PDB file of C-alpha atoms in Angstrom:
ATOM      1  CA  GLN A   1      -0.206   0.083   0.264  1.00  0.00           C
ATOM      2  CA  GLN A   2       1.510   3.360  -1.364  1.00  0.00           C
ATOM      3  CA  GLN A   3       1.058   5.678   1.911  1.00  0.00           C
ATOM      4  CA  VAL A   4       2.287   8.899  -0.065  1.00  0.00           C
ATOM      5  CA  LYS A   5       1.616   9.259  -3.604  1.00  0.00           C
ATOM      6  CA  GLN A   6       3.714  11.180  -5.911  1.00  0.00           C
ATOM      7  CA  SER A   7       3.285  12.833  -9.485  1.00  0.00           C
ATOM      8  CA  PRO A   8       4.948  13.798 -11.641  1.00  0.00           C
ATOM      9  CA  GLN A   9       7.474  11.167 -12.554  1.00  0.00           C
ATOM     10  CA  SER A  10       9.488  12.964 -14.548  1.00  0.00           C
ATOM     11  CA  LEU A  11       9.554  17.030 -14.922  1.00  0.00           C
ATOM     12  CA  ILE A  12      11.243  19.256 -17.834  1.00  0.00           C
ATOM     13  CA  VAL A  13      11.537  22.707 -17.312  1.00  0.00           C
ATOM     14  CA  GLN A  14      13.157  25.570 -18.693  1.00  0.00           C
ATOM     15  CA  LYS A  15      15.575  27.587 -16.874  1.00  0.00           C
ATOM     16  CA  GLY A  16      13.688  30.181 -14.924  1.00  0.00           C
ATOM     17  CA  GLY A  17      10.394  28.578 -15.070  1.00  0.00           C
ATOM     18  CA  ILE A  18       8.672  27.128 -12.063  1.00  0.00           C
ATOM     19  CA  SER A  19       8.718  23.255 -11.251  1.00  0.00           C
ATOM     20  CA  ILE A  20       5.475  21.905  -8.940  1.00  0.00           C
ATOM     21  CA  ILE A  21       5.873  18.278  -7.873  1.00  0.00           C
ATOM     22  CA  ASN A  22       2.951  17.383  -6.116  1.00  0.00           C
ATOM     23  CA  CYS A  23       2.150  14.848  -3.023  1.00  0.00           C
ATOM     24  CA  ALA A  24      -1.156  13.255  -1.594  1.00  0.00           C
ATOM     25  CA  TYR A  25      -1.593  10.983   1.371  1.00  0.00           C
ATOM     26  CA  GLU A  26      -3.949   8.996   3.053  1.00  0.00           C
ATOM     27  CA  ASN A  27      -2.885   8.612   6.770  1.00  0.00           C
ATOM     28  CA  THR A  28      -4.711  11.342   8.890  1.00  0.00           C
ATOM     29  CA  ALA A  29      -2.160  10.904  11.432  1.00  0.00           C
ATOM     30  CA  PHE A  30       0.751  11.852   9.441  1.00  0.00           C
ATOM     31  CA  ASP A  31       1.603  15.851  10.438  1.00  0.00           C
ATOM     32  CA  TYR A  32       5.481  16.108   9.150  1.00  0.00           C
ATOM     33  CA  PHE A  33       5.906  16.701   5.659  1.00  0.00           C
ATOM     34  CA  PRO A  34       9.313  16.826   4.590  1.00  0.00           C
ATOM     35  CA  TRP A  35      10.827  16.909   0.804  1.00  0.00           C
ATOM     36  CA  TYR A  36      14.020  15.374  -0.066  1.00  0.00           C
ATOM     37  CA  GLN A  37      16.529  16.019  -3.130  1.00  0.00           C
ATOM     38  CA  GLN A  38      18.990  13.264  -4.414  1.00  0.00           C
ATOM     39  CA  PHE A  39      21.704  13.792  -6.818  1.00  0.00           C
ATOM     40  CA  PRO A  40      22.868  10.386  -8.723  1.00  0.00           C
ATOM     41  CA  GLY A  41      24.973   8.293  -6.958  1.00  0.00           C
ATOM     42  CA  LYS A  42      24.178  10.216  -3.464  1.00  0.00           C
ATOM     43  CA  GLY A  43      21.540   9.538  -0.802  1.00  0.00           C
ATOM     44  CA  PRO A  44      18.809  11.855  -0.399  1.00  0.00           C
ATOM     45  CA  ALA A  45      19.419  15.223   1.560  1.00  0.00           C
ATOM     46  CA  LEU A  46      16.438  17.371   3.378  1.00  0.00           C
ATOM     47  CA  LEU A  47      15.376  20.016   1.448  1.00  0.00           C
ATOM     48  CA  ILE A  48      12.657  21.675   2.964  1.00  0.00           C
ATOM     49  CA  ALA A  49       9.860  20.504   5.515  1.00  0.00           C
ATOM     50  CA  ILE A  50       6.355  21.365   6.301  1.00  0.00           C
ATOM     51  CA  ARG A  51       3.567  20.744   9.587  1.00  0.00           C
ATOM     52  CA  PRO A  52       0.485  21.234   8.818  1.00  0.00           C
ATOM     53  CA  ASP A  53      -0.233  24.345  11.589  1.00  0.00           C
ATOM     54  CA  VAL A  54       0.798  26.279   8.788  1.00  0.00           C
ATOM     55  CA  SER A  55      -0.523  26.169   4.942  1.00  0.00           C
ATOM     56  CA  GLU A  56       2.997  27.149   3.116  1.00  0.00           C
ATOM     57  CA  LYS A  57       6.588  27.427   3.859  1.00  0.00           C
ATOM     58  CA  LYS A  58       8.932  29.108   1.612  1.00  0.00           C
ATOM     59  CA  GLU A  59      12.837  28.805   2.055  1.00  0.00           C
ATOM     60  CA  GLY A  60      14.571  30.889  -0.750  1.00  0.00           C
ATOM     61  CA  ARG A  61      13.649  29.706  -4.253  1.00  0.00           C
ATOM     62  CA  PHE A  62      11.551  26.479  -2.654  1.00  0.00           C
ATOM     63  CA  THR A  63       8.043  26.740  -1.209  1.00  0.00           C
ATOM     64  CA  ILE A  64       5.706  23.860   0.358  1.00  0.00           C
ATOM     65  CA  SER A  65       2.219  24.087   0.080  1.00  0.00           C
ATOM     66  CA  PHE A  66       0.268  22.207   2.125  1.00  0.00           C
ATOM     67  CA  ASN A  67      -3.593  21.786   2.103  1.00  0.00           C
ATOM     68  CA  LYS A  68      -4.866  19.531   5.248  1.00  0.00           C
ATOM     69  CA  SER A  69      -8.541  19.203   3.910  1.00  0.00           C
ATOM     70  CA  ALA A  70      -7.451  17.369   0.459  1.00  0.00           C
ATOM     71  CA  LYS A  71      -4.383  15.639   2.020  1.00  0.00           C
ATOM     72  CA  GLN A  72      -2.230  16.983  -0.641  1.00  0.00           C
ATOM     73  CA  PHE A  73       1.420  19.079  -0.258  1.00  0.00           C
ATOM     74  CA  SER A  74       3.373  20.187  -3.143  1.00  0.00           C
ATOM     75  CA  LEU A  75       6.739  21.769  -3.955  1.00  0.00           C
ATOM     76  CA  HIS A  76       7.259  25.101  -5.950  1.00  0.00           C
ATOM     77  CA  ILE A  77      10.515  25.671  -7.188  1.00  0.00           C
ATOM     78  CA  MET A  78      10.806  29.575  -8.540  1.00  0.00           C
ATOM     79  CA  ASP A  79      13.478  30.557 -11.198  1.00  0.00           C
ATOM     80  CA  SER A  80      14.318  26.756 -11.357  1.00  0.00           C
ATOM     81  CA  GLN A  81      17.915  26.025 -12.227  1.00  0.00           C
ATOM     82  CA  PRO A  82      20.096  23.661 -14.335  1.00  0.00           C
ATOM     83  CA  GLY A  83      21.755  22.529 -10.993  1.00  0.00           C
ATOM     84  CA  ASP A  84      17.985  21.834  -9.665  1.00  0.00           C
ATOM     85  CA  SER A  85      18.221  18.611 -11.784  1.00  0.00           C
ATOM     86  CA  ALA A  86      17.766  15.896  -9.248  1.00  0.00           C
ATOM     87  CA  THR A  87      15.133  13.300  -7.980  1.00  0.00           C
ATOM     88  CA  TYR A  88      12.750  14.637  -5.237  1.00  0.00           C
ATOM     89  CA  PHE A  89      10.965  12.811  -3.087  1.00  0.00           C
ATOM     90  CA  CYS A  90       7.631  13.927  -0.787  1.00  0.00           C
ATOM     91  CA  ALA A  91       7.719  11.713   2.408  1.00  0.00           C
ATOM     92  CA  ALA A  92       5.153  11.837   5.420  1.00  0.00           C
ATOM     93  CA  SER A  93       5.187  10.624   9.161  1.00  0.00           C
ATOM     94  CA  LYS A  94       4.173  11.457  12.318  1.00  0.00           C
ATOM     95  CA  TRP A  95       5.512  14.593  14.425  1.00  0.00           C
ATOM     96  CA  THR A  96       6.301  12.714  17.666  1.00  0.00           C
ATOM     97  CA  GLY A  97       8.508   9.877  18.559  1.00  0.00           C
ATOM     98  CA  ALA A  98      10.288   7.483  16.500  1.00  0.00           C
ATOM     99  CA  ASN A  99       8.897   8.497  13.222  1.00  0.00           C
ATOM    100  CA  ASN A 100       8.962   5.931  10.108  1.00  0.00           C
ATOM    101  CA  LEU A 101       9.234   8.481   6.943  1.00  0.00           C
ATOM    102  CA  PHE A 102       7.135   6.915   4.168  1.00  0.00           C
ATOM    103  CA  PHE A 103       8.301   8.404   0.841  1.00  0.00           C
ATOM    104  CA  GLY A 104       6.766   8.795  -2.397  1.00  0.00           C
ATOM    105  CA  THR A 105       8.157   7.265  -5.592  1.00  0.00           C
ATOM    106  CA  GLY A 106      10.145  10.274  -6.633  1.00  0.00           C
ATOM    107  CA  THR A 107      10.410  12.798  -9.551  1.00  0.00           C
ATOM    108  CA  ARG A 108      13.160  13.312 -11.656  1.00  0.00           C
ATOM    109  CA  LEU A 109      13.298  16.765 -12.378  1.00  0.00           C
ATOM    110  CA  THR A 110      15.280  17.878 -15.852  1.00  0.00           C
ATOM    111  CA  VAL A 111      16.128  21.979 -16.124  1.00  0.00           C
ATOM    112  CA  ILE A 112      17.061  22.489 -19.383  1.00  0.00           C
ATOM    113  CA  PRO A 113      19.478  25.590 -19.714  1.00  0.00           C
TER     114      PRO A 113
ATOM    115  CA  GLU B   1      30.538  16.916  10.646  1.00  0.00           C
ATOM    116  CA  ALA B   2      31.606  13.526   9.198  1.00  0.00           C
ATOM    117  CA  GLY B   3      28.216  12.188   7.160  1.00  0.00           C
ATOM    118  CA  VAL B   4      27.075   8.715   7.278  1.00  0.00           C
ATOM    119  CA  ALA B   5      29.918   6.153   5.618  1.00  0.00           C
ATOM    120  CA  GLN B   6      28.473   3.395   4.135  1.00  0.00           C
ATOM    121  CA  SER B   7      30.525   0.433   2.541  1.00  0.00           C
ATOM    122  CA  PRO B   8      30.815  -1.116   0.303  1.00  0.00           C
ATOM    123  CA  ARG B   9      30.034   1.245  -2.531  1.00  0.00           C
ATOM    124  CA  TYR B  10      28.845  -1.744  -5.147  1.00  0.00           C
ATOM    125  CA  LYS B  11      28.181  -5.228  -4.981  1.00  0.00           C
ATOM    126  CA  ILE B  12      27.569  -7.995  -7.713  1.00  0.00           C
ATOM    127  CA  ILE B  13      26.578 -11.447  -6.276  1.00  0.00           C
ATOM    128  CA  GLU B  14      24.994 -14.332  -7.750  1.00  0.00           C
ATOM    129  CA  LYS B  15      21.629 -15.430  -6.216  1.00  0.00           C
ATOM    130  CA  ARG B  16      21.420 -17.314  -3.100  1.00  0.00           C
ATOM    131  CA  GLN B  17      24.627 -16.043  -2.218  1.00  0.00           C
ATOM    132  CA  SER B  18      25.247 -13.873   0.787  1.00  0.00           C
ATOM    133  CA  VAL B  19      26.156 -10.389   1.292  1.00  0.00           C
ATOM    134  CA  ALA B  20      26.694  -7.646   4.225  1.00  0.00           C
ATOM    135  CA  PHE B  21      26.417  -3.902   4.143  1.00  0.00           C
ATOM    136  CA  TRP B  22      27.804  -1.802   6.595  1.00  0.00           C
ATOM    137  CA  CYS B  23      27.091   1.978   8.077  1.00  0.00           C
ATOM    138  CA  ASN B  24      28.926   4.430  10.325  1.00  0.00           C
ATOM    139  CA  PRO B  25      26.529   6.803  11.603  1.00  0.00           C
ATOM    140  CA  ILE B  26      27.148  10.152  12.378  1.00  0.00           C
ATOM    141  CA  SER B  27      29.235  10.422  15.544  1.00  0.00           C
ATOM    142  CA  GLY B  28      26.395  11.003  18.287  1.00  0.00           C
ATOM    143  CA  HIS B  29      23.453   9.987  16.207  1.00  0.00           C
ATOM    144  CA  ALA B  30      21.286   7.387  18.399  1.00  0.00           C
ATOM    145  CA  THR B  31      19.047   6.179  15.855  1.00  0.00           C
ATOM    146  CA  LEU B  32      19.824   4.461  12.769  1.00  0.00           C
ATOM    147  CA  TYR B  33      17.903   3.484   9.621  1.00  0.00           C
ATOM    148  CA  TRP B  34      17.979   0.815   6.826  1.00  0.00           C
ATOM    149  CA  TYR B  35      16.415   1.855   4.059  1.00  0.00           C
ATOM    150  CA  GLN B  36      15.880  -0.063   0.452  1.00  0.00           C
ATOM    151  CA  GLN B  37      15.580   1.954  -2.777  1.00  0.00           C
ATOM    152  CA  ILE B  38      14.720  -0.016  -5.438  1.00  0.00           C
ATOM    153  CA  LEU B  39      15.022   1.463  -9.212  1.00  0.00           C
ATOM    154  CA  GLY B  40      12.493   4.188  -9.870  1.00  0.00           C
ATOM    155  CA  GLN B  41      10.838   4.029  -6.391  1.00  0.00           C
ATOM    156  CA  GLY B  42      11.149   6.138  -3.045  1.00  0.00           C
ATOM    157  CA  PRO B  43      13.149   4.597   0.021  1.00  0.00           C
ATOM    158  CA  LYS B  44      11.230   2.190   2.220  1.00  0.00           C
ATOM    159  CA  LEU B  45      12.476   1.359   5.711  1.00  0.00           C
ATOM    160  CA  LEU B  46      13.854  -1.956   6.758  1.00  0.00           C
ATOM    161  CA  ILE B  47      14.948  -1.400  10.221  1.00  0.00           C
ATOM    162  CA  GLN B  48      15.392   1.200  12.708  1.00  0.00           C
ATOM    163  CA  PHE B  49      17.714   1.064  15.597  1.00  0.00           C
ATOM    164  CA  GLN B  50      17.531   3.383  18.701  1.00  0.00           C
ATOM    165  CA  ASN B  51      21.249   3.018  20.198  1.00  0.00           C
ATOM    166  CA  ASN B  52      21.626  -0.774  19.718  1.00  0.00           C
ATOM    167  CA  GLY B  53      17.926  -1.754  20.348  1.00  0.00           C
ATOM    168  CA  VAL B  54      15.228  -2.315  17.690  1.00  0.00           C
ATOM    169  CA  VAL B  55      12.477  -0.002  17.196  1.00  0.00           C
ATOM    170  CA  ASP B  56      10.629  -1.028  14.073  1.00  0.00           C
ATOM    171  CA  ASP B  57      11.833  -4.071  11.955  1.00  0.00           C
ATOM    172  CA  SER B  58       8.067  -4.625  10.570  1.00  0.00           C
ATOM    173  CA  GLN B  59       8.990  -4.551   7.092  1.00  0.00           C
ATOM    174  CA  LEU B  60      12.314  -6.325   7.062  1.00  0.00           C
ATOM    175  CA  PRO B  61      12.054  -9.477   5.544  1.00  0.00           C
ATOM    176  CA  LYS B  62      13.225 -11.820   8.334  1.00  0.00           C
ATOM    177  CA  ASP B  63      13.661 -15.026   6.827  1.00  0.00           C
ATOM    178  CA  ARG B  64      16.578 -13.613   4.638  1.00  0.00           C
ATOM    179  CA  PHE B  65      17.680 -10.182   6.075  1.00  0.00           C
ATOM    180  CA  SER B  66      19.212  -9.751   9.330  1.00  0.00           C
ATOM    181  CA  ALA B  67      20.613  -6.492  10.835  1.00  0.00           C
ATOM    182  CA  GLU B  68      22.603  -5.607  14.098  1.00  0.00           C
ATOM    183  CA  ARG B  69      23.787  -2.441  15.577  1.00  0.00           C
ATOM    184  CA  LEU B  70      26.436  -3.660  18.356  1.00  0.00           C
ATOM    185  CA  LYS B  71      27.223  -0.684  20.920  1.00  0.00           C
ATOM    186  CA  GLY B  72      25.057   1.472  19.592  1.00  0.00           C
ATOM    187  CA  VAL B  73      27.324   2.623  16.903  1.00  0.00           C
ATOM    188  CA  ASP B  74      28.328   0.895  13.352  1.00  0.00           C
ATOM    189  CA  SER B  75      25.629  -1.685  11.747  1.00  0.00           C
ATOM    190  CA  THR B  76      25.866  -4.096   9.665  1.00  0.00           C
ATOM    191  CA  LEU B  77      22.784  -5.552   7.279  1.00  0.00           C
ATOM    192  CA  LYS B  78      23.217  -8.908   6.190  1.00  0.00           C
ATOM    193  CA  ILE B  79      21.007 -10.912   3.215  1.00  0.00           C
ATOM    194  CA  GLN B  80      21.211 -14.612   3.282  1.00  0.00           C
ATOM    195  CA  PRO B  81      20.664 -15.945   0.918  1.00  0.00           C
ATOM    196  CA  ALA B  82      20.059 -13.473  -2.064  1.00  0.00           C
ATOM    197  CA  LYS B  83      17.130 -13.393  -4.448  1.00  0.00           C
ATOM    198  CA  LEU B  84      17.150 -11.389  -7.861  1.00  0.00           C
ATOM    199  CA  GLU B  85      13.920  -8.777  -6.370  1.00  0.00           C
ATOM    200  CA  ASP B  86      17.080  -7.591  -3.511  1.00  0.00           C
ATOM    201  CA  SER B  87      18.304  -5.787  -6.292  1.00  0.00           C
ATOM    202  CA  ALA B  88      18.827  -2.279  -4.988  1.00  0.00           C
ATOM    203  CA  VAL B  89      20.205   0.435  -3.433  1.00  0.00           C
ATOM    204  CA  TYR B  90      20.283   0.036   0.561  1.00  0.00           C
ATOM    205  CA  LEU B  91      20.584   3.311   2.278  1.00  0.00           C
ATOM    206  CA  CYS B  92      21.599   3.834   5.775  1.00  0.00           C
ATOM    207  CA  ALA B  93      20.644   7.064   7.735  1.00  0.00           C
ATOM    208  CA  SER B  94      21.177   8.381  11.088  1.00  0.00           C
ATOM    209  CA  ARG B  95      19.069  10.931  12.717  1.00  0.00           C
ATOM    210  CA  SER B  96      20.450  12.795  16.203  1.00  0.00           C
ATOM    211  CA  ASP B  97      17.915  12.524  19.546  1.00  0.00           C
ATOM    212  CA  ARG B  98      19.105  16.224  20.581  1.00  0.00           C
ATOM    213  CA  ALA B  99      16.840  18.086  18.478  1.00  0.00           C
ATOM    214  CA  PHE B 100      13.180  17.405  18.296  1.00  0.00           C
ATOM    215  CA  ASN B 101      12.587  15.272  15.198  1.00  0.00           C
ATOM    216  CA  SER B 102      15.779  16.472  13.484  1.00  0.00           C
ATOM    217  CA  PRO B 103      16.288  15.906   9.812  1.00  0.00           C
ATOM    218  CA  LEU B 104      17.518  12.313   8.626  1.00  0.00           C
ATOM    219  CA  HIS B 105      20.994  12.188   7.165  1.00  0.00           C
ATOM    220  CA  PHE B 106      21.658   9.572   4.740  1.00  0.00           C
ATOM    221  CA  GLY B 107      25.019   8.053   3.444  1.00  0.00           C
ATOM    222  CA  ASN B 108      25.641   7.335  -0.296  1.00  0.00           C
ATOM    223  CA  GLY B 109      24.136   3.585  -0.083  1.00  0.00           C
ATOM    224  CA  THR B 110      25.333   0.611  -1.405  1.00  0.00           C
ATOM    225  CA  ARG B 111      24.040  -0.495  -4.668  1.00  0.00           C
ATOM    226  CA  LEU B 112      23.720  -4.235  -4.608  1.00  0.00           C
ATOM    227  CA  THR B 113      22.755  -6.320  -8.035  1.00  0.00           C
ATOM    228  CA  VAL B 114      21.527  -9.846  -8.067  1.00  0.00           C
ATOM    229  CA  THR B 115      22.206 -11.991 -10.954  1.00  0.00           C
TER     230      THR B 115
END
């Protein structure tokens, strides 16, 4: 059972454009939603995270938008750069305790110069 | 700080053989995880340790997979015997307990190919 569904599977964006990746979850107990960035041959690295007490979180060119009623959250990358080309994973878990992160299936982003 | 170290980087074995992976977490990180990442999928938790105790191993195929974390530092993950479907990248991650819900730090993984 896929706890977190992610789309699209791949995304090609022109340099300077906006990249948008969407995720949906089923478990209403989830209350922590991080995004991880993974470059080829490397492990995932935390990019940005949000808790559902806010609807949006912005860090530089990266913004998470969260819709609790729809159980959906998305990552927006503004002014996308070729260096942003990577695979992005959304994830979800409970905030408290020994939280197991459930990952989405990933989105391979390619930013064309 | 030094990152999570994993070895070997790559491993190719035949089915029914055994293999072991090693992980050295970031110093002081009490929580250690092993994830399996099959090509084209997100990481899936296999086992979670808190110091040298197992917190969650519900998704570990215990008939063939085993893991230990002696002395609450380094960890090894073993597969015996390996199956073709075990081909994947095995990621180790660690997390500090000093800050509430601190992020997971991943190693670069071991890519296993079972032929």
